[in-house]
Coordinates of C-alpha atoms and ligand atoms in Angstrom, one line a residue:
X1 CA 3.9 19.7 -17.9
X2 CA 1.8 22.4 -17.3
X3 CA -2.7 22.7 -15.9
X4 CA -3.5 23.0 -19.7
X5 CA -1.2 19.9 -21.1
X6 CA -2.2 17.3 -18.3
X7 CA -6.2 18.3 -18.8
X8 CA -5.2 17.8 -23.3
X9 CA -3.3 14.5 -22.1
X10 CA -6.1 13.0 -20.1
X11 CA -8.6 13.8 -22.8
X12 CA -7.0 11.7 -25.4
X13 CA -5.1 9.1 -22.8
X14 CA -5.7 5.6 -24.4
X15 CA -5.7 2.8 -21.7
X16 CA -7.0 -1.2 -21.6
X17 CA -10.0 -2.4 -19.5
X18 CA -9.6 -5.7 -19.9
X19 CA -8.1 -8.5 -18.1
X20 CA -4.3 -9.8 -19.1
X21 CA -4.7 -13.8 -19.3
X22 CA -1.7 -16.0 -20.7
X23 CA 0.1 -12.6 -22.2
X24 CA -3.3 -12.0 -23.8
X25 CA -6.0 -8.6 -22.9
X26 CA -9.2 -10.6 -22.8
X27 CA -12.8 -9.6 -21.7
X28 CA -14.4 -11.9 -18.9
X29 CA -15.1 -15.5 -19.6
X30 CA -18.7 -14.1 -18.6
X31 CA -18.1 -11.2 -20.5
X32 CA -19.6 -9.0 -16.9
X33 CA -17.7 -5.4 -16.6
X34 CA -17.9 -3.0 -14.5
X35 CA -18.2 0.8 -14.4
X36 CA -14.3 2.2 -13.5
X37 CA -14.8 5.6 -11.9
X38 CA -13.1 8.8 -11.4
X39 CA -13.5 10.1 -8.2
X40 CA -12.4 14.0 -9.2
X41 CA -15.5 14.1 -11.3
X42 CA -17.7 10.9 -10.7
X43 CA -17.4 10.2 -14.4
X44 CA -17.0 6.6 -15.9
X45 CA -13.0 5.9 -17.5
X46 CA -14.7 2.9 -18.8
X47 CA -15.8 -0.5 -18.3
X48 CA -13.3 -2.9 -16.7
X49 CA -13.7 -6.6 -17.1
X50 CA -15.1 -8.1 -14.3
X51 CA -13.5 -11.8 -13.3
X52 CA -15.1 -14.5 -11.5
X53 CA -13.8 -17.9 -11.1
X54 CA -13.8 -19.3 -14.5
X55 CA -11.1 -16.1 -14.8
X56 CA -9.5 -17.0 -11.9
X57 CA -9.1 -20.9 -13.4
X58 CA -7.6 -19.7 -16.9
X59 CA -5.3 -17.5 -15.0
X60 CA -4.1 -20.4 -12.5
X61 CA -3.4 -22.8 -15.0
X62 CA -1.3 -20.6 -17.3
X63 CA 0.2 -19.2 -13.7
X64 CA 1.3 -22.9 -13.1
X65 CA 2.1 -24.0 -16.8
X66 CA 4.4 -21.0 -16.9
X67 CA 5.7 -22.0 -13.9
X68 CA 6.4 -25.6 -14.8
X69 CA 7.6 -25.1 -17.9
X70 CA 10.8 -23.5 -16.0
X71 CA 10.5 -20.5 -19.0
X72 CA 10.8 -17.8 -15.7
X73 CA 10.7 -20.0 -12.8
X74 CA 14.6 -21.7 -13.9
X75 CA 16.1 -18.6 -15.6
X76 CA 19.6 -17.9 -13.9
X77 CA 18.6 -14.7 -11.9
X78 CA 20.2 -13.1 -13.7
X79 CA 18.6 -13.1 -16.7
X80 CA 15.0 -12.7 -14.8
X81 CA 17.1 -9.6 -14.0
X82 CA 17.3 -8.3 -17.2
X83 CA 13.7 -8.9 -17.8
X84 CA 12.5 -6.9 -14.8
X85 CA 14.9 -3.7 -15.4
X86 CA 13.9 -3.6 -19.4
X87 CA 10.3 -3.7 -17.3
X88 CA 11.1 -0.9 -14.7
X89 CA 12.8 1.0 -18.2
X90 CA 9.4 0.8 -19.7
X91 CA 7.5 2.0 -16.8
X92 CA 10.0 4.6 -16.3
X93 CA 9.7 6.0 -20.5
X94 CA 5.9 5.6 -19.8
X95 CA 5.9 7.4 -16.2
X96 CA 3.3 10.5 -17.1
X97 CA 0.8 7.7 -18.4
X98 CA 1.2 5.8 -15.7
X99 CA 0.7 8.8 -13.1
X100 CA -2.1 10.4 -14.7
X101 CA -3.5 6.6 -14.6
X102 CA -3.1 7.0 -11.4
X103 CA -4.7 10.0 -10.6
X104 CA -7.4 9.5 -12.9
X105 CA -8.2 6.6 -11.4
X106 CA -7.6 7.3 -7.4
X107 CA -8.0 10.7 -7.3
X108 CA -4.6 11.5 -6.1
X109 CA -3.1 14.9 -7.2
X110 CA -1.0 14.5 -10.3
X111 CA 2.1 16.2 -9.0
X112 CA 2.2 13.0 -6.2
X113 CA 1.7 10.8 -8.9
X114 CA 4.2 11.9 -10.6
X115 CA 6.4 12.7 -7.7
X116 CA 5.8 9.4 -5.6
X117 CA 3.4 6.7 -7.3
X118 CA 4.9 5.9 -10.4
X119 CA 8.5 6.6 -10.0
X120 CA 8.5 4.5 -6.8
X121 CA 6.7 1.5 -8.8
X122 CA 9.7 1.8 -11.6
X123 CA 12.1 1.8 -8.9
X124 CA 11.0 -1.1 -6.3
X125 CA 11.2 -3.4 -10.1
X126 CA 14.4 -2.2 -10.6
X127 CA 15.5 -2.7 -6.8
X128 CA 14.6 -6.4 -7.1
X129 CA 15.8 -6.9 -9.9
X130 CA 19.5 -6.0 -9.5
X131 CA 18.9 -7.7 -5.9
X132 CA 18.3 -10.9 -7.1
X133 CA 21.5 -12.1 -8.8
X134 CA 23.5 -11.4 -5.8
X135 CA 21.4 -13.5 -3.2
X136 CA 23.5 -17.0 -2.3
X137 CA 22.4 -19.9 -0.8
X138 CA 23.8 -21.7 2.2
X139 CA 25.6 -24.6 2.9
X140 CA 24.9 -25.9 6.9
X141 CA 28.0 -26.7 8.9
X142 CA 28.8 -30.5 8.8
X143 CA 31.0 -32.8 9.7
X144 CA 32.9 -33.9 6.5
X145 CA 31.1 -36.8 5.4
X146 CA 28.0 -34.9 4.6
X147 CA 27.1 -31.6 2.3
X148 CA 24.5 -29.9 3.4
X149 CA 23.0 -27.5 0.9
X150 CA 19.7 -24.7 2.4
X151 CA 18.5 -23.3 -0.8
X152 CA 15.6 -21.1 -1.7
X153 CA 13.4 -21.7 -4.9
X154 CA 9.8 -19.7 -5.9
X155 CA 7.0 -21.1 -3.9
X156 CA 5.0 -21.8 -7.1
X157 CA 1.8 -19.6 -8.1
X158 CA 1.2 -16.0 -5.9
X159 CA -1.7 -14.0 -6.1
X160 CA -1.6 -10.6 -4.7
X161 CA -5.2 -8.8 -3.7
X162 CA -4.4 -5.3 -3.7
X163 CA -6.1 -1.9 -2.5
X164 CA -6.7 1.2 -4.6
X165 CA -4.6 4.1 -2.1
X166 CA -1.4 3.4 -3.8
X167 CA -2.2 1.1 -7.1
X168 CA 0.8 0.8 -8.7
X169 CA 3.2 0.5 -5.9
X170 CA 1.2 -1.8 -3.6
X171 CA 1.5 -4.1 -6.7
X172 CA 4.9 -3.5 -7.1
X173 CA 6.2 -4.8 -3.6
X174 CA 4.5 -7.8 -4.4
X175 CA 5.5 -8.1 -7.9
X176 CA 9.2 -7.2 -7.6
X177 CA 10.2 -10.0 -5.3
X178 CA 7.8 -12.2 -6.1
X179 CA 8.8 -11.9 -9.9
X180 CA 12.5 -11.7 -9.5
X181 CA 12.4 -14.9 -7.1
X182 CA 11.0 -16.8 -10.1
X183 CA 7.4 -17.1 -9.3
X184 CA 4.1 -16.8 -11.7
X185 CA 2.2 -14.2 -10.4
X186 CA -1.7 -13.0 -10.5
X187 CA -2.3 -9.9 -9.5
X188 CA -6.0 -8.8 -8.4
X189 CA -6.3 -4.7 -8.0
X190 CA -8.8 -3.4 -6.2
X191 CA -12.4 -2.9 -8.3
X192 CA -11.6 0.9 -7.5
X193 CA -8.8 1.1 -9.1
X194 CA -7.7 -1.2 -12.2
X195 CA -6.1 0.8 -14.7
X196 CA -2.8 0.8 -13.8
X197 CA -2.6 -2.7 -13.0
X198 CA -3.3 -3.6 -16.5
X199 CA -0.9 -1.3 -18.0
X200 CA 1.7 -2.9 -15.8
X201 CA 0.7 -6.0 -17.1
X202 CA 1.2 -5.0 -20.7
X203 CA 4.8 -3.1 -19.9
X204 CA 6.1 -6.6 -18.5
X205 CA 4.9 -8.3 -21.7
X206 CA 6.7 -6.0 -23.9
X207 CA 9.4 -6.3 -21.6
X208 CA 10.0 -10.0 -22.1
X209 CA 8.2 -11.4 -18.9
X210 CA 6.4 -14.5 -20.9
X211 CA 2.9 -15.1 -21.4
X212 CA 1.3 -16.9 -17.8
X213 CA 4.0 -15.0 -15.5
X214 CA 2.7 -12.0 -14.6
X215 CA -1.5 -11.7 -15.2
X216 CA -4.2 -9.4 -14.2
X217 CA -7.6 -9.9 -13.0
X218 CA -9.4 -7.2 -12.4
X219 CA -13.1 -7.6 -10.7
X220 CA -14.6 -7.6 -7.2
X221 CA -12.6 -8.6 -4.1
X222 CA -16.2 -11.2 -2.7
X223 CA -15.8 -12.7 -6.6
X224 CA -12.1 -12.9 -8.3
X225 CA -10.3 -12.0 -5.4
X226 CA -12.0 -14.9 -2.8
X227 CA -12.0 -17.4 -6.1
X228 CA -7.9 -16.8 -5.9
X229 CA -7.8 -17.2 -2.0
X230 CA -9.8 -20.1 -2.0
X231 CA -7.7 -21.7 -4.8
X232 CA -6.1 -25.0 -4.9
X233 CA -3.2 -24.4 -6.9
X234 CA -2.3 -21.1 -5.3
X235 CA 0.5 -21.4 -3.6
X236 CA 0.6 -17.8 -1.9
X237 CA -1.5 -15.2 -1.5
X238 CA 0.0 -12.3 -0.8
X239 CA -2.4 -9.3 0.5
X240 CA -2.6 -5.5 1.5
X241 CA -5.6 -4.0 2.3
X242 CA -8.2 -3.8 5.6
X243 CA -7.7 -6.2 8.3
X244 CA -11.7 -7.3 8.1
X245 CA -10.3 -8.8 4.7
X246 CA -7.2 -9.5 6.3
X247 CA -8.4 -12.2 8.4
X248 CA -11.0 -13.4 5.9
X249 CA -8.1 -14.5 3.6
X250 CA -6.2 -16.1 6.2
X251 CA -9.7 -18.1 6.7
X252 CA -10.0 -19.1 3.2
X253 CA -6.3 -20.7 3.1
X254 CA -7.0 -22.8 6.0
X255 CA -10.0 -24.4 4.1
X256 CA -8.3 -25.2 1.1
X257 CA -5.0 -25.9 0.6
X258 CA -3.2 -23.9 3.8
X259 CA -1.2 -21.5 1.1
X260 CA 1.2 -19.3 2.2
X261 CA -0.4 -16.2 3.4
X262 CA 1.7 -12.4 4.0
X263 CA -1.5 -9.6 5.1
X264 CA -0.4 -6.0 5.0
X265 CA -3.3 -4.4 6.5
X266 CA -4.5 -1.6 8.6
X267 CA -3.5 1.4 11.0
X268 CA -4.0 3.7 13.4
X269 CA -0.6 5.3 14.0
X270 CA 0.6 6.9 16.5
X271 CA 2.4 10.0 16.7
X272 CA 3.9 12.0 19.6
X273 CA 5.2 15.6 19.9
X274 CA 7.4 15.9 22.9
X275 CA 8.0 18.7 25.0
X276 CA 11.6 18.8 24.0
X277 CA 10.9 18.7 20.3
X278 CA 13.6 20.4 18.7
X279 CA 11.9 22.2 16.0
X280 CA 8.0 22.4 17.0
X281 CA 7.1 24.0 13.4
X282 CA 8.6 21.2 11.2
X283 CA 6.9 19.1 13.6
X284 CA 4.1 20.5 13.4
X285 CA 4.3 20.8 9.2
X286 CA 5.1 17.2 9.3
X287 CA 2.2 16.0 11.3
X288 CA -0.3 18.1 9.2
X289 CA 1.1 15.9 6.3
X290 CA 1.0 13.1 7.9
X291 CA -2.6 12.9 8.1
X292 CA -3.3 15.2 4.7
X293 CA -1.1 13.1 2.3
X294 CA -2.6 11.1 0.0
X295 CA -6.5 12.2 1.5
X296 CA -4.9 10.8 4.6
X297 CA -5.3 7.6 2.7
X298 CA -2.4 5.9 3.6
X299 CA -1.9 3.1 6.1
X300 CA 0.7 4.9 8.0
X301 CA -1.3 8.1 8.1
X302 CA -0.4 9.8 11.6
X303 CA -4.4 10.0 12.6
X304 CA -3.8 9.5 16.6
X305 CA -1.5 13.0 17.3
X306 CA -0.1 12.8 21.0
X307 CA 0.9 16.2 22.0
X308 CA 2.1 17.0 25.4
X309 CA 0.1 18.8 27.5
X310 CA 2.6 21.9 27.7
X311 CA 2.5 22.4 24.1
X312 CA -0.6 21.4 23.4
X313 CA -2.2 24.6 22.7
X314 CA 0.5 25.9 20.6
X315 CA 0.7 22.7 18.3
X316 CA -3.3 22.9 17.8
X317 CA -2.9 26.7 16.6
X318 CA -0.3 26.1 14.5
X319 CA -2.3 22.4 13.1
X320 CA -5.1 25.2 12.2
X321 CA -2.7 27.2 10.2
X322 CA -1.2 24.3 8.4
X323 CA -3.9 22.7 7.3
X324 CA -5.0 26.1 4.9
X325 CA -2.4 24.5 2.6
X326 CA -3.8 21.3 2.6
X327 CA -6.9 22.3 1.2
X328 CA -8.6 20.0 -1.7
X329 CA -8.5 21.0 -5.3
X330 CA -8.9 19.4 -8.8
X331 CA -5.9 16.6 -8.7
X332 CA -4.7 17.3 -11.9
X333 CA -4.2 20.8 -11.1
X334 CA -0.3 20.7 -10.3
X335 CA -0.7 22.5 -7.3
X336 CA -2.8 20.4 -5.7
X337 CA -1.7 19.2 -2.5
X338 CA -4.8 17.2 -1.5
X339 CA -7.2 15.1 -4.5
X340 CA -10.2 13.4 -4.0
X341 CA -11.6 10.7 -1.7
X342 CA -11.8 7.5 -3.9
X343 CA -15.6 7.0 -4.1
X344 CA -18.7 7.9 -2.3
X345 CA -18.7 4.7 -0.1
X346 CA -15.2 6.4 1.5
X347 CA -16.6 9.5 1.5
X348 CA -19.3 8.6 3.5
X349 CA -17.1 7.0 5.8
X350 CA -14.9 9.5 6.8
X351 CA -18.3 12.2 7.1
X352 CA -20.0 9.4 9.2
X353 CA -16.7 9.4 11.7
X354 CA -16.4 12.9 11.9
X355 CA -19.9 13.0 13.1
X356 CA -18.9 9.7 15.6
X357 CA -16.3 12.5 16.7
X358 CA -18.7 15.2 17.3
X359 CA -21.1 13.1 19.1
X360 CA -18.4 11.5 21.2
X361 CA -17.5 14.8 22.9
X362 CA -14.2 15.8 21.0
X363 CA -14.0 19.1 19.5
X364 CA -14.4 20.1 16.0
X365 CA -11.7 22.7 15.5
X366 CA -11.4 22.7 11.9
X367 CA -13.1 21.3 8.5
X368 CA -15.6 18.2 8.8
X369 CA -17.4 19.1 5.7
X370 CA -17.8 17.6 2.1
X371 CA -17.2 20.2 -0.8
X372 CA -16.2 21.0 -4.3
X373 CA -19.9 18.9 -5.0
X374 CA -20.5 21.0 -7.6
X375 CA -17.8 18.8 -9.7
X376 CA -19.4 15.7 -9.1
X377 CA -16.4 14.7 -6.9
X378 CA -15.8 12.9 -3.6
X379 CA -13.8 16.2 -1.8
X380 CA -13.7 16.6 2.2
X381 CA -11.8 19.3 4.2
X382 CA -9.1 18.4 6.3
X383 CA -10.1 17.8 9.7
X384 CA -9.0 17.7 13.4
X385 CA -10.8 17.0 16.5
X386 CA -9.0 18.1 20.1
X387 CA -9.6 17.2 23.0
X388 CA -9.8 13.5 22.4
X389 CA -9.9 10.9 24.5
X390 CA -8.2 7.3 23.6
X391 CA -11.4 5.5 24.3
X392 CA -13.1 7.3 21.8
X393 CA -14.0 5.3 18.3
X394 CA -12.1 8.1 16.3
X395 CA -9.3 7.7 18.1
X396 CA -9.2 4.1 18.0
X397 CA -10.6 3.2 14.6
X398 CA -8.8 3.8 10.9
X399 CA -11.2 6.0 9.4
X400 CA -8.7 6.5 5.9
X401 CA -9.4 10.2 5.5
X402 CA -8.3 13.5 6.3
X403 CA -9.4 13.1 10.1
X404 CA -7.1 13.9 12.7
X405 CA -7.6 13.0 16.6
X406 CA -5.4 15.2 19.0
X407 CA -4.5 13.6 22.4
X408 CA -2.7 15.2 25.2
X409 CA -0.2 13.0 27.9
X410 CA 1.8 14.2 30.7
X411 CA 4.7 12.1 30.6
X412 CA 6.9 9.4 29.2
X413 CA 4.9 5.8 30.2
X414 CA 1.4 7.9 29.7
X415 CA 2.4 8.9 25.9
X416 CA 3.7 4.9 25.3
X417 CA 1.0 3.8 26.7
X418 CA -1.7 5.5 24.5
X419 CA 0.1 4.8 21.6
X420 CA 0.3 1.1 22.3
X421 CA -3.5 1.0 23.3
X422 CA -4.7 -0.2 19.9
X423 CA -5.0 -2.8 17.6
X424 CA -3.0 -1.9 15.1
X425 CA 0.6 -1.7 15.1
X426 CA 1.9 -1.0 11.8
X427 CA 3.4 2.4 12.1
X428 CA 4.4 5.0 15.2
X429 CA 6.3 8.8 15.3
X430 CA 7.7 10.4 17.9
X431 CA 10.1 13.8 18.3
X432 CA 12.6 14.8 20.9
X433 CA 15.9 16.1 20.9
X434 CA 17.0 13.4 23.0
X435 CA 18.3 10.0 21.9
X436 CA 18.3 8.3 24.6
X437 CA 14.5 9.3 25.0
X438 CA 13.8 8.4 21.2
X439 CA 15.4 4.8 21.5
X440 CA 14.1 3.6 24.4
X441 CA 10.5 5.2 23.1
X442 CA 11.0 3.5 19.8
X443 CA 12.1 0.1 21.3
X444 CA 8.6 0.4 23.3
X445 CA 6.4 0.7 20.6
X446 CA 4.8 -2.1 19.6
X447 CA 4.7 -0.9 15.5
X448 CA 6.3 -2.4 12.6
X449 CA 7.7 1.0 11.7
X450 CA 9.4 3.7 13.9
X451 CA 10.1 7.6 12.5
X452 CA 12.3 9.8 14.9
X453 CA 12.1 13.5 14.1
X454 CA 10.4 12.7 10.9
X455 CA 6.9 10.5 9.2
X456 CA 7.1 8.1 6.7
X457 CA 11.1 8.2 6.2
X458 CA 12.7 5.3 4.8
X459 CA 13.4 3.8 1.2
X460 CA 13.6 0.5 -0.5
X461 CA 16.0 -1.3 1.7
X462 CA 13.4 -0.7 4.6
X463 CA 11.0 -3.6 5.1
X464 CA 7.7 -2.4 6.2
X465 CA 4.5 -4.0 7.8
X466 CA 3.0 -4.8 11.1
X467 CA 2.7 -5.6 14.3
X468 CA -0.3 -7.5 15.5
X469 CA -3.5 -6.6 13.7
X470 CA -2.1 -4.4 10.7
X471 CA -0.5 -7.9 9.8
X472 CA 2.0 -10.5 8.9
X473 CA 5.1 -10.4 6.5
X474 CA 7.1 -7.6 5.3
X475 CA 7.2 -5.9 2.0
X476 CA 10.0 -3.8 0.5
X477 CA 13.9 -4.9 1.7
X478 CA 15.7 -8.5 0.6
X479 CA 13.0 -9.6 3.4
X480 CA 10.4 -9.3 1.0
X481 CA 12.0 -12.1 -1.1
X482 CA 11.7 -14.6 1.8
X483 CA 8.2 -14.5 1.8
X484 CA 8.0 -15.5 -2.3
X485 CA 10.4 -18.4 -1.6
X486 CA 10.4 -21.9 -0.3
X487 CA 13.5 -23.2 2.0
X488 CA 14.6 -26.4 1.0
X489 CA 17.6 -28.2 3.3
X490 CA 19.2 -30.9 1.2
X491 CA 21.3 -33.6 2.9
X492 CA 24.2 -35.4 1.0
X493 CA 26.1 -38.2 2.4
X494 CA 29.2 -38.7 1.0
X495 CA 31.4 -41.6 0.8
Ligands
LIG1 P1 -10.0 -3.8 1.3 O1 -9.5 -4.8 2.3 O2 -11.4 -3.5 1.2 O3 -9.6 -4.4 -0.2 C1 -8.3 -4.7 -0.5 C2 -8.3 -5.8 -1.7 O4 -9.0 -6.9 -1.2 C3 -9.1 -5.3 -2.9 O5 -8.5 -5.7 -4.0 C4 -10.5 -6.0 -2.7 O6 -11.2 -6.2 -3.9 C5 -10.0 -7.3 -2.1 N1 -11.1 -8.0 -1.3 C6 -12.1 -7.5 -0.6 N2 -12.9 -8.5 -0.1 C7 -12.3 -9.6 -0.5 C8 -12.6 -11.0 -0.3 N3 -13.7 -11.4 0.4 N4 -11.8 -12.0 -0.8 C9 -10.7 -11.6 -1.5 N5 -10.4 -10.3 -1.7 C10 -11.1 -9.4 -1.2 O7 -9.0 -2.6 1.4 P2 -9.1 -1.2 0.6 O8 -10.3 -0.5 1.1 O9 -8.9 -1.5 -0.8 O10 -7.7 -0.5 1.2 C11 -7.7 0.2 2.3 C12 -7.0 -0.7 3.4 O11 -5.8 -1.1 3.0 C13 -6.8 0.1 4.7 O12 -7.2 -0.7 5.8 C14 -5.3 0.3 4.7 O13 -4.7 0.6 6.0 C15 -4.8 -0.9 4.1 N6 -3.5 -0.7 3.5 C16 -2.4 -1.3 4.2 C17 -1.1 -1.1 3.7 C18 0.0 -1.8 4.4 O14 1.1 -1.9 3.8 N7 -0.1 -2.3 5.6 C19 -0.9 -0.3 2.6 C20 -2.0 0.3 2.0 C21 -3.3 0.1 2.4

């Protein structure tokens, strides 16, 4: 599709605002909303139901009479199978609605909602779905007067509390495995960005998914989303988002019923250039869109750069150059490489770090400034700071913007080192032209994720998450299933 026939679409694009209860859209028991808005333009998309508790207790009971009533939870897999790829078949006849939901909604530019978002959401439901039928059980090594069976079944009721930087396929990793292991799910998108959430919803309906399996509450994280966590008759909740949140949710399990809880939260990656990089310019192009994709909105963003001191200056004149075609533009303009920041909470944010940055010594080579404010838009330039030090707060902190922090090291242990100062763990980059150099560097780094020679490679059958603070769990990969799954050992004594 062309500028013209995106702009036509989104001006008659028909979409739900309310919440999807017992296969059912339905306002809030309280019947509260709240104002949905698009950050491109700063224009209400309408007013989403907003869910408190009494939301939260329609939703849990029809979660768990679903469940009981074995009408998901005891299909053979494969028929839950069907289910999911007539849903994924649905998302994927209905994928420019759901990307210009998408964009509409998070301010991502259409051509990586199209390219990434919604694509990757049909595919992760279709990759758990044809996973699940050809998962087997165990039976434990006895002697022969015993059988002993170890057999997963779903854990029960799973909520999953996600953000609004990837909408539709944050939900997906939880939905896919969670749904294709049998489980009644609830899923509570950020208040930033609903939309796509509910449509989901209503695809899996059609799809056959019945009525109690697979809900939507949409509404504030401190309301619906703590009602869910601090639930009785949740079994699981199942989170990505900050680690402030993160650790809150882990809180509210131990004081109620100690459910299962999987956090996928924050990052401050690290990302090293070596002096024996083998192509410095696709490095180079690579770490530009490493911290420009997506806003730089993206857990994994590359945001801590670790250049060696050798080629230090080259990489920062080239990181000038590359970031001209990074520059921020209307998202649904198909050329746009880089949308708007979500709201004006984030966008204040990232300007307040940039001004941490300035204040903290580093230098301001390029960007730091909000613009496009003439659309009523949350727009900021791509920006990078040299001359950082690790100690600094923007070079320890996860600012989720377009801010990048360049460090230089000397050697080896000095580049490991900074990278594993931190926090977080949930991502880390590095590029030589010598294996042995890359595997002993990526055995070192304490991070969920390694890329050699590239950022943010890897496809379903990778699980991803973190080390320490960026959380617990993985999503994505036949790992994922575990975590929506109980292990039960079974002893039989025979005669
Ligand atoms: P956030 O933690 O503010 O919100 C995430 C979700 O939690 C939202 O749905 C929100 O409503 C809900 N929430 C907030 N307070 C809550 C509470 N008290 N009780 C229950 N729920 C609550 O995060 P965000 O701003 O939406 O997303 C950005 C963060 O997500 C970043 O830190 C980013 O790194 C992280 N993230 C991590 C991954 C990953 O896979 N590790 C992926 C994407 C984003």
């Amino acid at each position: 599709m062309d500028n013209q026939s995106w702009h036509e679409f989104a001006e008659q694009l028909t979409y739900s605002t309310q919440a999807f209860i017992n296969g059912t859209l339905t306002n809030s028991a309280e019947g509260r909303t709240f104002s949905c808005i698009n950050p491109a333009n700063g224009e209400s998309l309408g007013d989403v139901a907003r869910c408190g508790e009494a939301d939260v207790e329609l939703a849990v009971t029809a979660a768990r009479q679903a469940f009981n009533s074995g009408c998901w939870s005891e299909l053979a897999p494969s028929e839950r199978k069907k289910s999911l790829q007539k849903f994924a078949q649905l998302i994927e006849a209905n994928i420019e609605k759901l990307a210009l939901l998408e964009s509409m909604d998070a301010g991502k530019p259409i051509s990586d909602a199209m390219g990434y978002d919604a694509p990757a959401t049909a595919r992760c439901i279709a990759w758990n779905a044809e996973a699940i039928d050809k998962i087997y059980d165990e039976v434990a090594p006895t002697s022969s007067d015993a059988l002993a069976l170890v057999t997963r079944e779903p854990v029960g009721v799973v909520a999953a509390i996600v953000p609004w930087n990837f909408p539709s396929v944050m939900a997906s990793w939880k939905l896919g495995p969670a749904l294709a292991a049998g489980n009644s799910v609830i899923v509570k998108p950020s208040e930033k960005s609903p939309l796509s959430a509910i449509y989901l919803a209503e695809l899996a309906f059609e799809a056959g998914i019945p009525a109690g399996v697979f809900q939507v509450l949409p509404g504030f994280g401190n309301e619906a989303g703590q009602a869910l966590a601090l639930h009785n008759d949740v079994d699981c909740i199942t989170f990505t988002g900050s680690t402030a949140v993160g650790k809150k949710l882990v809180t509210f399990a131990g004081e109620s019923n100690l459910k299962r809880t999987f956090m996928e939260c924050g990052g401050k990656s690290p990302h090293i250039i070596f002096d024996d990089v083998k192509d410095i310019d696709k490095a180079v192009a690579t770490a530009v869109s490493a911290i420009c994709y997506n806003q730089g909105e993206v857990c994994t963003a590359g945001s801590r750069l670790l250049v060696h001191r050798s080629i230090y200056d080259d990489v920062v004149s080239k990181l000038k150059d590359g970031v001209k075609n990074w520059q921020p533009k209307n998202p649904l303009t198909i050329d746009s490489s880089m949308g708007a920041i979500i709201d004006e909470q984030q966008l204040s944010k990232i300007l307040s770090y940039i001004d941490i940055g300035v204040k903290e010594g580093a230098t301001l080579v390029c960007g730091g400034k909000q613009v496009l404010q003439e659309t009523g838009g949350f727009f900021v330039e791509p920006t990078i700071f040299t001359n950082v030090t690790p100690a600094m707060r923007i070079s320890r902190e996860e600012i989720f913007g377009p801010v990048l922090s360049v460090i230089p090291f000397d050697t080896v242990d000095e580049a490991l080192e900074i990278a594993n100062d931190s926090e977080y763990g949930l991502a880390a980059g590095l590029w030589t032209s010598d294996i042995t150099k890359a595997v002993r560097c990526s055995r070192a780094l304490r991070a969920g994720t390694v890329f050699v020679n590239n950022w943010d490679g890897g496809d379903m059958t990778m699980p991803f998450g973190g080390y320490k603070q960026s959380g617990n769990g993985r999503d994505k990969s036949l790992h994922a299933i575990e975590k929506y799954t109980e292990l039960k050992s079974t002893w039989i004594e025979l005669d």
